[in-house]
CSV table of N, CA and C and ligand atoms in Angstrom, one decimal:
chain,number,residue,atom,x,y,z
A,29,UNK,N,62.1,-20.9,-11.2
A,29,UNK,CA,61.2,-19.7,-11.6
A,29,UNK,C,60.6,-19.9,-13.0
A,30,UNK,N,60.0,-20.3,-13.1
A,30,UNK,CA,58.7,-20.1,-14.1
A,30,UNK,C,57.7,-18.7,-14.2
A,31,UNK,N,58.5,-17.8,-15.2
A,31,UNK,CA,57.9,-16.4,-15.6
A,31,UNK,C,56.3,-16.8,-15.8
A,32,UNK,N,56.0,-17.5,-16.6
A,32,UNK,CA,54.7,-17.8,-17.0
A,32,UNK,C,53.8,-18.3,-16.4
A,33,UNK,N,54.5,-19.3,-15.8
A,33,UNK,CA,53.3,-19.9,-14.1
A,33,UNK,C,52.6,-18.1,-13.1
A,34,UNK,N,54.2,-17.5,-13.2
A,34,UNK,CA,54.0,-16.2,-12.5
A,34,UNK,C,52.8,-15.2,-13.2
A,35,UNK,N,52.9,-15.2,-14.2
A,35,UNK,CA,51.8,-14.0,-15.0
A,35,UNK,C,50.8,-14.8,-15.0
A,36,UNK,N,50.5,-16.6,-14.9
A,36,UNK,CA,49.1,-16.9,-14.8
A,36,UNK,C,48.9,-16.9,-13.9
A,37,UNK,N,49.4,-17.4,-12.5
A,37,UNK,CA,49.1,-16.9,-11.1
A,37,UNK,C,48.5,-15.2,-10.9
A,38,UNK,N,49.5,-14.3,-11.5
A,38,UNK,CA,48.8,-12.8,-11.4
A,38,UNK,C,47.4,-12.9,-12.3
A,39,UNK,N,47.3,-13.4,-13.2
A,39,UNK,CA,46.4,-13.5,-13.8
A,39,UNK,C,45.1,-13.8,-13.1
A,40,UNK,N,45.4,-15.0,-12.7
A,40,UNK,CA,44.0,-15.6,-11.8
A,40,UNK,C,44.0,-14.5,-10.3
A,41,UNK,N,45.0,-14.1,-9.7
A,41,UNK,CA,44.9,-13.5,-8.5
A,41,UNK,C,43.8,-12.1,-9.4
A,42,UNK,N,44.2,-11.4,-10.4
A,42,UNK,CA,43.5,-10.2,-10.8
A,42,UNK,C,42.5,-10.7,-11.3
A,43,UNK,N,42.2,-11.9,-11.8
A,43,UNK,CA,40.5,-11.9,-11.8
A,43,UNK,C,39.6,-12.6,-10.7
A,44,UNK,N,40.3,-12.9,-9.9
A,44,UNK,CA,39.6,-13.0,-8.2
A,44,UNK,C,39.3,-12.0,-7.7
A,45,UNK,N,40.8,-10.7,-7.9
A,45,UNK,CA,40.5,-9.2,-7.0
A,45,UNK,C,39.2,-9.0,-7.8
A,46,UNK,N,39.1,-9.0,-9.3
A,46,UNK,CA,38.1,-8.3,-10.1
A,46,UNK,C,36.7,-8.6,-9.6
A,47,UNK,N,36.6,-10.4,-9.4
A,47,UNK,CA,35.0,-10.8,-9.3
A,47,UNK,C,34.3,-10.1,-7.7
A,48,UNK,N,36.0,-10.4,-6.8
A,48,UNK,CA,35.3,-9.9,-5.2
A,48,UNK,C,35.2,-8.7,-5.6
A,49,UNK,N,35.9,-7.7,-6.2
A,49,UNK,CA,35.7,-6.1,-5.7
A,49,UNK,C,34.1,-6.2,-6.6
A,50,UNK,N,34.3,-6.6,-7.7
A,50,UNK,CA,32.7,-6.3,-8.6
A,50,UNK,C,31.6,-6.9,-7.5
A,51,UNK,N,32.2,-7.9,-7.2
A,51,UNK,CA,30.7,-8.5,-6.2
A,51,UNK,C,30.3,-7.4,-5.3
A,52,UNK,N,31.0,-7.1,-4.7
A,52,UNK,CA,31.1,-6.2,-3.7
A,52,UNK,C,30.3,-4.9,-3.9
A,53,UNK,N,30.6,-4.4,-5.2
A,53,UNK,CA,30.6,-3.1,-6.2
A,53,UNK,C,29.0,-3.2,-6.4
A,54,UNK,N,28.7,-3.9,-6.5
A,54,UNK,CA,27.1,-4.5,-7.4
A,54,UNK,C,26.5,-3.0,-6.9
A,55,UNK,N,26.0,-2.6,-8.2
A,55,UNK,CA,25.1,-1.4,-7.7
A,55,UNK,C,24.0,-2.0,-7.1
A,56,UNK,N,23.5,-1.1,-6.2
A,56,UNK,CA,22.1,-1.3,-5.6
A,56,UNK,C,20.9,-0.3,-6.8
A,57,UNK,N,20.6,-1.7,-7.2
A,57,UNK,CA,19.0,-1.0,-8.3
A,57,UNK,C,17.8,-0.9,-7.1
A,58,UNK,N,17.8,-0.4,-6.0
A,58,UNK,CA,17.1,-1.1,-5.1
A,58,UNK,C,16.2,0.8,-5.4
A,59,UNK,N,14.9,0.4,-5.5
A,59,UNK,CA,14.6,2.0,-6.1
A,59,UNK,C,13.6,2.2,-4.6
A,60,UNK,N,14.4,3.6,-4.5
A,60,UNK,CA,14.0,4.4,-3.1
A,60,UNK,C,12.4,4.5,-3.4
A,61,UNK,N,11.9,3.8,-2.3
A,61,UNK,CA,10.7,3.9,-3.0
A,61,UNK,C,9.8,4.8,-1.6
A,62,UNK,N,9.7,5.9,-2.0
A,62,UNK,CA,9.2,6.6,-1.0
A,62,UNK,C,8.0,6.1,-0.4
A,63,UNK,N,7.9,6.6,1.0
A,63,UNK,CA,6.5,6.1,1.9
A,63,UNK,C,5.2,6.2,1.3
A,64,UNK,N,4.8,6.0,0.0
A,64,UNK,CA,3.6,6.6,-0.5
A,64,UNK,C,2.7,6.0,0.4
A,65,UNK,N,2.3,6.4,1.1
A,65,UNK,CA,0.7,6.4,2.5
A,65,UNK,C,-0.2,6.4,1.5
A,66,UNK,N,-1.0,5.3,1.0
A,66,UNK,CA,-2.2,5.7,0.3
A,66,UNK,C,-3.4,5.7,1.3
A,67,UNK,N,-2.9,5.3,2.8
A,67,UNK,CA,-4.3,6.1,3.5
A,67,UNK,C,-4.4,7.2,4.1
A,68,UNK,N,-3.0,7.5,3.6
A,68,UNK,CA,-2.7,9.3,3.9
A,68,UNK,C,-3.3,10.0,2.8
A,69,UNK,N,-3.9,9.9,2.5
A,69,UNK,CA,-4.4,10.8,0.9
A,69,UNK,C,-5.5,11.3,1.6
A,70,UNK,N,-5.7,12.1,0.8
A,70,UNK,CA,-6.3,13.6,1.5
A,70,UNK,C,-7.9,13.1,1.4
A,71,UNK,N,-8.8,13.7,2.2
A,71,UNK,CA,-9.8,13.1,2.6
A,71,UNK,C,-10.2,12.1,4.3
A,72,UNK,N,-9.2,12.1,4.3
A,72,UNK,CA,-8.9,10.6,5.2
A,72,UNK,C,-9.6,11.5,6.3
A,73,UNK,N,-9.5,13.0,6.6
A,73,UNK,CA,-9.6,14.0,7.9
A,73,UNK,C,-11.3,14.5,7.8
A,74,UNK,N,-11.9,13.5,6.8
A,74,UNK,CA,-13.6,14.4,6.9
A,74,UNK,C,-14.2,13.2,7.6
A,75,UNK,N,-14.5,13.2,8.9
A,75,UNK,CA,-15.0,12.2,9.2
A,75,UNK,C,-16.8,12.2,9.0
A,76,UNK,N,-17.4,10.5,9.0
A,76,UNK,CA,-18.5,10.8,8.2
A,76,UNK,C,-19.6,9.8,9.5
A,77,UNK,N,-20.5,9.8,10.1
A,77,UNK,CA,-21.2,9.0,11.2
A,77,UNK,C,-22.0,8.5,10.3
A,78,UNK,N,-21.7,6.9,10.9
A,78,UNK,CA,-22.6,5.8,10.6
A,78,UNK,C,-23.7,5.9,11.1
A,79,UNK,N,-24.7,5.3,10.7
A,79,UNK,CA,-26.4,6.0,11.1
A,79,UNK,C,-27.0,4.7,11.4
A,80,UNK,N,-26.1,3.5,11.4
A,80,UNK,CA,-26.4,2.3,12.0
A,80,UNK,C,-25.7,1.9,13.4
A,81,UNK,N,-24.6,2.0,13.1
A,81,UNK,CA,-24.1,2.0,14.8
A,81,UNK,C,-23.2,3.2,15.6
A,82,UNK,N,-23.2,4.1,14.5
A,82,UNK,CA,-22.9,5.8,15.0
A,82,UNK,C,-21.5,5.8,14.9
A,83,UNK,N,-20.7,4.7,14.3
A,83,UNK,CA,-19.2,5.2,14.5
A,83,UNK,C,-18.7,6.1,13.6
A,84,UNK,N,-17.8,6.6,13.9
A,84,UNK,CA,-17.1,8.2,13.0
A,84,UNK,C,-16.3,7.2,12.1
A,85,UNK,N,-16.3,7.4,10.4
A,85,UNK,CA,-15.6,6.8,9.5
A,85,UNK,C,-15.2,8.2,8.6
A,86,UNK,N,-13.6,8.0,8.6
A,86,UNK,CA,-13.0,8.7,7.5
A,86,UNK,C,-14.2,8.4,5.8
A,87,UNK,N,-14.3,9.6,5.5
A,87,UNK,CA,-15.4,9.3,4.4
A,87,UNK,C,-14.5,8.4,3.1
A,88,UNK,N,-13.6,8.5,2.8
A,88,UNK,CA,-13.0,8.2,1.9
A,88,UNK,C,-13.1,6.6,1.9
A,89,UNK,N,-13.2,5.6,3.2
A,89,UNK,CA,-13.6,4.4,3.7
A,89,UNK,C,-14.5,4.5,3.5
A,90,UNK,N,-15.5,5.1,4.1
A,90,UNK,CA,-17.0,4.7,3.8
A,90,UNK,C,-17.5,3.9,3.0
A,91,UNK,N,-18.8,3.3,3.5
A,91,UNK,CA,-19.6,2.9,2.3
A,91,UNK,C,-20.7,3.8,2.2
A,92,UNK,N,-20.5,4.2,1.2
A,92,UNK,CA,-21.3,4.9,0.7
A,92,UNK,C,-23.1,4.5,0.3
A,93,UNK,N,-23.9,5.7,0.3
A,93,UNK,CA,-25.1,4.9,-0.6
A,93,UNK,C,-26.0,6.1,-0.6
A,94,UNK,N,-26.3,6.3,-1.3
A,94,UNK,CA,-27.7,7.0,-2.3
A,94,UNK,C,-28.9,6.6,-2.1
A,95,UNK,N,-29.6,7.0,-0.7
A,95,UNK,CA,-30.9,6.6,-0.6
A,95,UNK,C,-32.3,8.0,-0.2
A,96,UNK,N,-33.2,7.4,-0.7
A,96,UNK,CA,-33.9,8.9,-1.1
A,96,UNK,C,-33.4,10.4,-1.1
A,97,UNK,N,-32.6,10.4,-2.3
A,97,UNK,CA,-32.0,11.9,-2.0
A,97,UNK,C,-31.2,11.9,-1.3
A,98,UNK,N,-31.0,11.4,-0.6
A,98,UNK,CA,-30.1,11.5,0.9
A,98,UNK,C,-28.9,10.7,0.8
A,99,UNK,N,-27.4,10.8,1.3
A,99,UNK,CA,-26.4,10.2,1.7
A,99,UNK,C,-25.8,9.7,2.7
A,100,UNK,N,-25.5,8.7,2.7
A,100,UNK,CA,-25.3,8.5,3.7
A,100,UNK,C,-23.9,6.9,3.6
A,101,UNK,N,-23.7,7.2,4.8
A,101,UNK,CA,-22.1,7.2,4.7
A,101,UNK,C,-22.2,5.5,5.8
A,102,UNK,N,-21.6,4.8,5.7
A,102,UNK,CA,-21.3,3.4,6.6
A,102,UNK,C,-19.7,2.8,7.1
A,103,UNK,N,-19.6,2.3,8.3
A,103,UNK,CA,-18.4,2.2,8.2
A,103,UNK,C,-17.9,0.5,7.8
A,104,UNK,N,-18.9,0.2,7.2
A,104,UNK,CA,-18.7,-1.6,6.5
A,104,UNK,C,-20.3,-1.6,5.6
A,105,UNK,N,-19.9,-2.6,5.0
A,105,UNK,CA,-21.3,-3.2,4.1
A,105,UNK,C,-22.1,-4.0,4.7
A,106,UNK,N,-21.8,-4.2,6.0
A,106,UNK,CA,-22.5,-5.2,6.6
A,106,UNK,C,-23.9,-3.6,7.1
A,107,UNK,N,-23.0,-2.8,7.8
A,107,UNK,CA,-24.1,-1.7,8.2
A,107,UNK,C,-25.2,-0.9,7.0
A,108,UNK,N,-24.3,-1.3,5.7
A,108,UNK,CA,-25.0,-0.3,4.9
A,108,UNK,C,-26.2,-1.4,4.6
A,109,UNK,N,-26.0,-2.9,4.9
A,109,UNK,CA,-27.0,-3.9,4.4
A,109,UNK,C,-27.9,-3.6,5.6
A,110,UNK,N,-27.7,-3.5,6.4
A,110,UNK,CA,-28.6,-3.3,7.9
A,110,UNK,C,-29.6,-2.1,7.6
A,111,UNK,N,-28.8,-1.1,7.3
A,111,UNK,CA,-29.7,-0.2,6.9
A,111,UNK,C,-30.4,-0.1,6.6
A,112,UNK,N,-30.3,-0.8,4.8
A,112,UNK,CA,-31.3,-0.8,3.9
A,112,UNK,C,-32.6,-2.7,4.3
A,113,UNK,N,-31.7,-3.1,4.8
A,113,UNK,CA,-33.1,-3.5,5.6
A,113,UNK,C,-33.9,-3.2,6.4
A,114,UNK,N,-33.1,-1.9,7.5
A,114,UNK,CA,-34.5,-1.4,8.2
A,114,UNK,C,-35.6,-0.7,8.1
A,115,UNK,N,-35.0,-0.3,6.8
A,115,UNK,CA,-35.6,1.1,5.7
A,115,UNK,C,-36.4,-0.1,5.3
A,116,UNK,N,-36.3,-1.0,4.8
A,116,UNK,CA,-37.6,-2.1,4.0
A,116,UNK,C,-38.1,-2.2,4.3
A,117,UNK,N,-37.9,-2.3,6.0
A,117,UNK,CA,-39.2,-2.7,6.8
A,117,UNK,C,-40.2,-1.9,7.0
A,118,UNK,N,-39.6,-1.0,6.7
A,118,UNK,CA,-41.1,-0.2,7.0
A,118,UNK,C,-41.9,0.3,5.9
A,119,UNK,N,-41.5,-0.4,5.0
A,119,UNK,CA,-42.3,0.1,4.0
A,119,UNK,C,-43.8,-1.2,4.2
B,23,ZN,ZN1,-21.3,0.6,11.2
């Protein structure tokens, strides 16, 4: 019997228990990160008609545009370009 072999055996056995329980232990920094919907944001419920191919677009998507006085709402840039080329043409 070797006292000393014995208290470094406990020794190493207590910092085995220590590293598994800590591993184990590891706080979770994991930050609750709530559902923020950013296409739930308010607006999303006004719908706005495309005047190029008629579809209903949440206004908040829209493309927007400012043409004589008037607004008007798109549901891509491709239709807002359509637009304003068909408006050119008739000038
Ligand atoms: Zn469209």
């Amino acid at each position: 019997m070797n006292p000393v072999r014995l208290a470094l055996l406990g020794g190493l056995l207590y910092i085995a228990y220590r590293l598994l329980v800590g591993a184990g232990k590891k706080k979770r920094t994991e930050e609750q990160t709530a559902p923020s919907d950013l296409s739930s944001s308010k607006g999303m419920d006004i719908l706005v008609e495309d005047p190029v191919c008629h579809t209903l677009v949440p206004r908040e998507q829209a493309c927007f545009l400012r043409h004589n006085n008037q607004s008007y709402y798109f549901c891509s840039d491709t239709c807002c370009q359509r637009f304003l080329t068909e408006k050119g043409d008739k000038n």
